[in-house]
Short mmCIF file of C-alpha atoms and ligand atoms in Angstrom, two decimals:
data_model
loop_
_atom_site.label_atom_id
_atom_site.label_comp_id
_atom_site.label_asym_id
_atom_site.label_seq_id
_atom_site.Cartn_x
_atom_site.Cartn_y
_atom_site.Cartn_z
CA MET A 1 95.36 93.50 44.86
CA ILE A 2 98.49 94.19 47.24
CA LEU A 3 101.67 94.95 45.05
CA LYS A 4 105.16 94.97 46.79
CA THR A 5 107.75 95.95 43.99
CA VAL A 6 107.79 98.85 41.55
CA ASP A 7 107.93 96.61 38.60
CA ASP A 8 104.76 95.12 39.40
CA LEU A 9 102.93 98.34 40.18
CA ARG A 10 104.48 99.98 37.09
CA ALA A 11 103.21 96.89 35.09
CA VAL A 12 99.70 97.48 36.27
CA ALA A 13 99.76 101.05 36.02
CA ARG A 14 101.26 101.24 32.31
CA GLY A 15 98.04 98.89 31.38
CA TRP A 16 95.59 101.29 32.86
CA ARG A 17 97.35 104.18 31.19
CA ALA A 18 97.44 102.30 27.72
CA ALA A 19 93.80 101.90 28.15
CA GLY A 20 93.52 105.61 28.73
CA GLU A 21 92.28 105.40 32.10
CA LYS A 22 92.92 108.22 34.73
CA ILE A 23 94.69 106.96 37.86
CA GLY A 24 94.13 108.44 41.22
CA VAL A 25 96.77 107.91 43.91
CA VAL A 26 96.28 108.20 47.83
CA PRO A 27 99.81 108.09 49.44
CA THR A 28 99.44 106.98 53.28
CA MET A 29 101.57 105.37 55.83
CA GLY A 30 98.97 102.97 56.78
CA ALA A 31 97.13 102.64 59.99
CA LEU A 32 94.09 104.03 57.87
CA HIS A 33 91.17 105.60 59.68
CA GLU A 34 88.08 107.48 58.31
CA GLY A 35 90.16 110.30 57.10
CA HIS A 36 92.27 108.21 54.94
CA LEU A 37 89.15 106.21 53.60
CA SER A 38 87.72 109.76 52.63
CA LEU A 39 90.53 110.68 50.31
CA ALA A 40 90.10 107.14 48.73
CA ARG A 41 86.46 107.52 48.25
CA ARG A 42 87.10 111.00 46.60
CA ALA A 43 89.76 109.36 44.26
CA ARG A 44 87.15 106.74 43.59
CA GLN A 45 84.51 109.42 42.41
CA GLU A 46 87.02 111.23 40.26
CA CYS A 47 89.22 108.46 38.68
CA ASP A 48 89.07 105.12 36.68
CA ARG A 49 91.62 103.60 38.94
CA VAL A 50 92.78 104.20 42.52
CA ILE A 51 95.78 103.30 43.98
CA THR A 52 96.57 103.49 48.06
CA THR A 53 100.26 103.49 48.69
CA ILE A 54 100.95 102.23 52.46
CA PHE A 55 104.55 103.14 53.33
CA VAL A 56 106.14 104.41 56.59
CA ASN A 57 108.67 106.40 55.13
CA PRO A 58 111.86 106.64 57.35
CA LYS A 59 113.31 109.59 55.68
CA GLN A 60 110.45 111.87 57.01
CA PHE A 61 110.90 111.09 60.59
CA ASN A 62 113.67 112.70 62.78
CA ASN A 63 112.85 110.87 65.97
CA PRO A 64 113.79 107.16 65.71
CA ASP A 65 111.45 106.37 68.51
CA ASP A 66 108.47 107.88 66.57
CA LEU A 67 109.44 105.63 63.45
CA LYS A 68 109.73 102.76 65.59
CA LYS A 69 106.36 103.33 67.29
CA TYR A 70 104.37 104.08 64.20
CA PRO A 71 101.60 101.91 64.01
CA ARG A 72 101.61 99.06 60.89
CA THR A 73 98.46 97.37 59.99
CA LEU A 74 98.59 96.38 56.65
CA GLU A 75 95.86 93.47 56.76
CA ALA A 76 93.38 95.84 58.74
CA ASP A 77 94.13 98.66 56.25
CA ALA A 78 93.45 96.25 53.19
CA GLU A 79 90.20 95.12 54.83
CA LEU A 80 89.10 98.97 55.15
CA LEU A 81 90.53 100.02 51.59
CA ALA A 82 88.16 96.73 50.02
CA THR A 83 84.92 98.85 51.35
CA VAL A 84 86.01 101.66 49.05
CA PRO A 85 86.88 99.56 46.89
CA VAL A 86 90.56 100.56 45.66
CA ASP A 87 92.02 98.76 42.60
CA ALA A 88 95.49 98.33 44.16
CA ILE A 89 97.52 98.58 47.18
CA PHE A 90 101.24 99.40 46.91
CA ALA A 91 103.08 98.43 50.09
CA PRO A 92 106.87 98.18 49.27
CA PRO A 93 109.26 97.18 51.70
CA VAL A 94 111.86 100.12 52.58
CA ASP A 95 114.79 98.59 50.35
CA GLU A 96 112.62 98.90 47.44
CA VAL A 97 111.81 102.43 47.79
CA TYR A 98 115.54 103.08 48.98
CA PRO A 99 117.67 100.34 47.66
CA ASP A 100 121.32 100.39 48.47
CA GLY A 101 123.18 103.36 46.99
CA PHE A 102 120.35 105.84 47.13
CA ILE A 103 121.63 109.33 47.52
CA THR A 104 118.90 111.60 46.02
CA THR A 105 117.01 114.05 48.00
CA VAL A 106 114.37 116.46 46.94
CA THR A 107 114.97 119.62 49.08
CA MET A 108 112.68 122.44 49.79
CA GLN A 109 112.94 125.93 51.29
CA GLY A 110 110.19 128.75 51.61
CA VAL A 111 107.01 126.97 52.71
CA ALA A 112 108.77 123.86 53.91
CA THR A 113 110.64 125.63 56.52
CA PRO A 114 108.76 127.27 59.31
CA LEU A 115 106.53 125.40 61.80
CA GLU A 116 106.63 121.71 61.27
CA GLY A 117 109.86 122.35 58.92
CA HIS A 118 111.34 124.04 62.13
CA MET A 119 110.16 121.63 64.65
CA ARG A 120 111.11 118.63 62.57
CA PRO A 121 114.36 119.35 60.63
CA GLY A 122 114.73 117.04 57.39
CA HIS A 123 110.67 116.21 57.61
CA PHE A 124 109.77 118.07 54.42
CA ASP A 125 112.71 116.84 52.42
CA GLY A 126 111.64 113.33 53.41
CA VAL A 127 108.01 113.89 52.29
CA ALA A 128 108.85 115.70 49.12
CA THR A 129 111.36 112.67 48.09
CA VAL A 130 108.99 110.20 48.91
CA VAL A 131 105.98 111.95 47.04
CA THR A 132 108.15 112.67 44.09
CA LYS A 133 108.96 109.08 43.80
CA LEU A 134 105.53 107.69 44.55
CA PHE A 135 104.00 110.11 42.02
CA GLY A 136 106.69 108.61 39.35
CA MET A 137 106.08 104.93 40.48
CA THR A 138 102.32 104.97 40.40
CA MET A 139 102.24 107.16 37.08
CA ALA A 140 99.25 108.90 38.87
CA ASP A 141 97.05 111.85 37.14
CA ARG A 142 95.79 112.96 40.51
CA GLY A 143 97.08 112.82 44.05
CA TYR A 144 94.71 113.27 47.28
CA PHE A 145 95.93 114.62 50.51
CA GLY A 146 94.43 115.64 53.60
CA GLN A 147 94.06 119.04 54.98
CA LYS A 148 94.84 117.79 58.28
CA ASP A 149 98.56 118.18 57.14
CA TRP A 150 98.13 121.78 55.87
CA GLN A 151 101.56 122.55 55.41
CA GLN A 152 102.51 119.26 54.03
CA LEU A 153 99.66 119.96 51.30
CA GLN A 154 101.08 123.29 50.41
CA VAL A 155 104.71 121.79 50.10
CA VAL A 156 103.19 119.27 47.88
CA LEU A 157 101.50 121.78 45.91
CA ARG A 158 104.70 123.77 45.38
CA LEU A 159 106.74 120.69 44.42
CA VAL A 160 104.55 119.59 41.60
CA ARG A 161 104.72 123.26 40.42
CA ASP A 162 108.56 123.49 40.97
CA LEU A 163 109.53 120.39 39.33
CA ASN A 164 106.81 120.45 36.40
CA ILE A 165 105.37 116.96 38.10
CA PRO A 166 102.09 116.25 35.72
CA VAL A 167 99.83 115.43 38.67
CA THR A 168 96.72 117.45 39.93
CA VAL A 169 97.15 117.65 44.15
CA VAL A 170 93.74 117.46 45.29
CA GLY A 171 93.44 118.88 49.37
CA CYS A 172 90.51 117.20 50.90
CA GLU A 173 88.82 118.48 54.04
CA THR A 174 89.81 117.30 57.39
CA ILE A 175 87.77 114.36 58.71
CA ARG A 176 86.87 115.01 62.62
CA GLU A 177 85.61 112.76 65.43
CA SER A 178 82.17 113.89 66.69
CA ASP A 179 84.04 115.89 69.43
CA GLY A 180 86.18 117.66 66.95
CA LEU A 181 89.37 115.90 67.39
CA ALA A 182 90.94 115.74 63.95
CA MET A 183 91.49 111.99 62.85
CA SER A 184 95.05 110.88 62.94
CA SER A 185 96.88 107.58 63.00
CA ARG A 186 98.35 108.92 66.53
CA ASN A 187 95.25 109.44 68.12
CA VAL A 188 95.58 105.46 69.07
CA ARG A 189 98.45 106.24 71.18
CA LEU A 190 96.59 108.27 73.50
CA THR A 191 95.23 107.09 76.77
CA ALA A 192 91.69 107.20 77.66
CA GLU A 193 92.21 110.03 79.80
CA GLY A 194 94.21 111.78 76.95
CA ARG A 195 91.60 111.02 74.33
CA GLN A 196 89.01 112.94 76.37
CA LYS A 197 91.24 115.96 76.67
CA ALA A 198 92.43 115.73 73.14
CA PRO A 199 89.42 117.92 71.37
CA VAL A 200 90.44 120.87 73.66
CA LEU A 201 93.18 121.63 70.83
CA TYR A 202 90.58 122.13 68.19
CA ALA A 203 88.28 123.97 70.23
CA ALA A 204 90.91 126.31 71.61
CA ILE A 205 92.18 127.16 68.09
CA SER A 206 88.48 127.63 67.02
CA ARG A 207 87.64 130.16 69.65
CA ALA A 208 91.14 131.84 68.89
CA ALA A 209 90.02 132.18 65.38
CA GLU A 210 86.45 133.46 66.18
CA ASP A 211 88.14 136.14 68.39
CA ILE A 212 90.56 136.99 65.76
CA ARG A 213 87.55 137.67 63.09
CA ASN A 214 85.62 139.58 65.73
CA GLY A 215 88.37 141.96 65.77
CA HIS A 216 90.50 140.54 68.88
CA ALA A 217 94.34 141.12 68.64
CA ASP A 218 96.01 138.04 67.18
CA ARG A 219 98.66 137.31 69.91
CA MET A 220 96.13 137.83 72.81
CA ALA A 221 93.69 135.34 71.02
CA ILE A 222 96.64 132.91 70.57
CA ARG A 223 97.87 133.25 74.12
CA GLU A 224 94.46 132.28 75.69
CA ALA A 225 94.45 129.23 73.33
CA ALA A 226 97.89 128.25 74.46
CA GLU A 227 96.68 128.65 78.21
CA THR A 228 93.42 126.60 77.79
CA MET A 229 95.35 123.74 76.41
CA ARG A 230 97.98 123.83 79.17
CA GLU A 231 95.01 123.99 81.54
CA ALA A 232 93.36 121.03 80.02
CA GLY A 233 96.60 118.97 80.46
CA PHE A 234 98.66 119.24 77.37
CA GLU A 235 102.18 119.01 78.53
CA ARG A 236 103.57 121.43 75.63
CA VAL A 237 102.22 123.74 73.23
CA GLU A 238 104.73 123.87 70.47
CA TYR A 239 103.26 126.36 68.23
CA ILE A 240 100.06 128.25 67.73
CA GLU A 241 100.55 130.64 64.57
CA LEU A 242 98.32 132.49 62.38
CA ARG A 243 100.08 132.28 58.84
CA ASP A 244 99.35 133.11 55.30
CA ALA A 245 97.42 129.99 54.12
CA GLU A 246 99.56 129.49 51.04
CA THR A 247 103.22 130.62 52.00
CA LEU A 248 102.99 129.75 55.65
CA MET A 249 104.88 133.06 56.42
CA PRO A 250 103.63 135.15 59.16
CA SER A 251 100.39 137.28 58.19
CA ASP A 252 98.54 140.03 59.67
CA ASP A 253 96.85 141.03 56.44
CA PRO A 254 93.22 139.84 56.87
CA ARG A 255 92.66 140.32 53.15
CA ARG A 256 94.73 137.27 52.28
CA PRO A 257 93.41 133.74 53.15
CA ARG A 258 94.89 132.93 56.46
CA ARG A 259 95.14 129.90 58.31
CA MET A 260 95.63 129.03 62.27
CA LEU A 261 98.15 125.93 62.85
CA ALA A 262 98.99 124.38 65.89
CA ALA A 263 101.20 121.48 67.24
CA ALA A 264 100.86 120.34 70.98
CA TRP A 265 101.78 117.39 72.96
CA LEU A 266 99.47 115.42 75.08
CA ASP A 267 100.16 111.95 76.64
CA GLY A 268 103.46 111.96 74.91
CA VAL A 269 101.61 112.19 71.69
CA ARG A 270 102.29 114.86 69.18
CA LEU A 271 98.76 116.30 67.77
CA ILE A 272 98.65 118.84 65.08
CA ASP A 273 95.77 120.77 63.47
CA ASN A 274 94.74 123.46 61.43
CA ILE A 275 91.67 125.78 60.63
CA PRO A 276 90.84 128.95 58.16
CA VAL A 277 90.67 132.21 60.02
O1 LIG B 301 100.85 112.10 55.13
C1 LIG B 301 101.37 111.22 55.19
O2 LIG B 301 100.74 109.97 55.49
C2 LIG B 301 102.84 111.00 54.56
O3 LIG B 301 103.32 112.31 54.91
C3 LIG B 301 102.70 110.89 52.89
C4 LIG B 301 102.40 111.92 52.19
C5 LIG B 301 102.19 109.56 52.69
C6 LIG B 301 104.28 110.88 52.79
O4 LIG B 301 104.96 109.84 53.28
#
C-alpha cells in the first residue's frame, strides 16, 4: 500500500493503534539498498506494523545540485520493500509535507553543530524538522535509523528526549559491501574506478582506530589516514575526527565511548563513514 497524503496515512495508523498494534517507522529518502532493508527487517521483527517513509526532504539539502541529483526510484523501492514486507509506504509530494505557509523549523544546537552540522549548515534543522513531522504523521512507537549516519542518530536521540516525543529510537548497525564500503544511496553515483577506490575510506579509518587503540597518538593516526585517502585518489578529505560518541565533541578521554567519523569527496561524490574506537 503506497500512501501519498497525511490524511490517508493517519486513517491507516489510527486503525492500527486502535487495535493495539505497535507501529515501527523507517524514515528514508528512497533509492533503497540493503542497509535500508535491514532497518525494515528489524522493524518487522519488533513491531506489528511497519511503515517506510520515502521522502527526499528539500529542507536538509544545503546544496541545490545535490537535491536535484538525489536518485528517485519509487517503483524499484516498492519492489524491494515488498520482500520484507512492510505494511505501508508513505511517499508524499513535497507540498503535502511543506504546504503553502509552512513556517516552523526545529532548530538544534550541541550535537547538531560540529562535523556534518558545520559542513552542511541547516542540514540537521532540516532533518529534525522532517523527523518530528514523520513521527507525528505515522503515529509510530519505534523509529529505525542506521548507524552509518552516526551524528544524525545522536541528533534524533536528543530530539526525542528534548521534545518528549513518545518514540523509541533504534540505531542499527551499518551494512557494508563485501569490500567494506558502507552502503549508501550515493554510491551509485561513483564511476567504476571510483567504486574501486571507495573502500579505502573504511580501511583508512579502521587502521587509524586500531593504531589509536594500540597507543598511537590520535593526531598522527588521523593524519596518516587522510594521507592514505588522498594517495588513493580522494579529491578532498573534509574531516576525520575522533569524538565523544554521544556528544560529538572532541574527546581525548579513552574511558568514554569514542567514535571516529569521516567525510571525504571521491569522484565528486561526498562519502561519510564512522566506526567505534
Ligand atoms: O537518513 C535519511 O535518509 C534522512 O536524513 C531521513 C532520516 C529520512 C530524514 O529525511
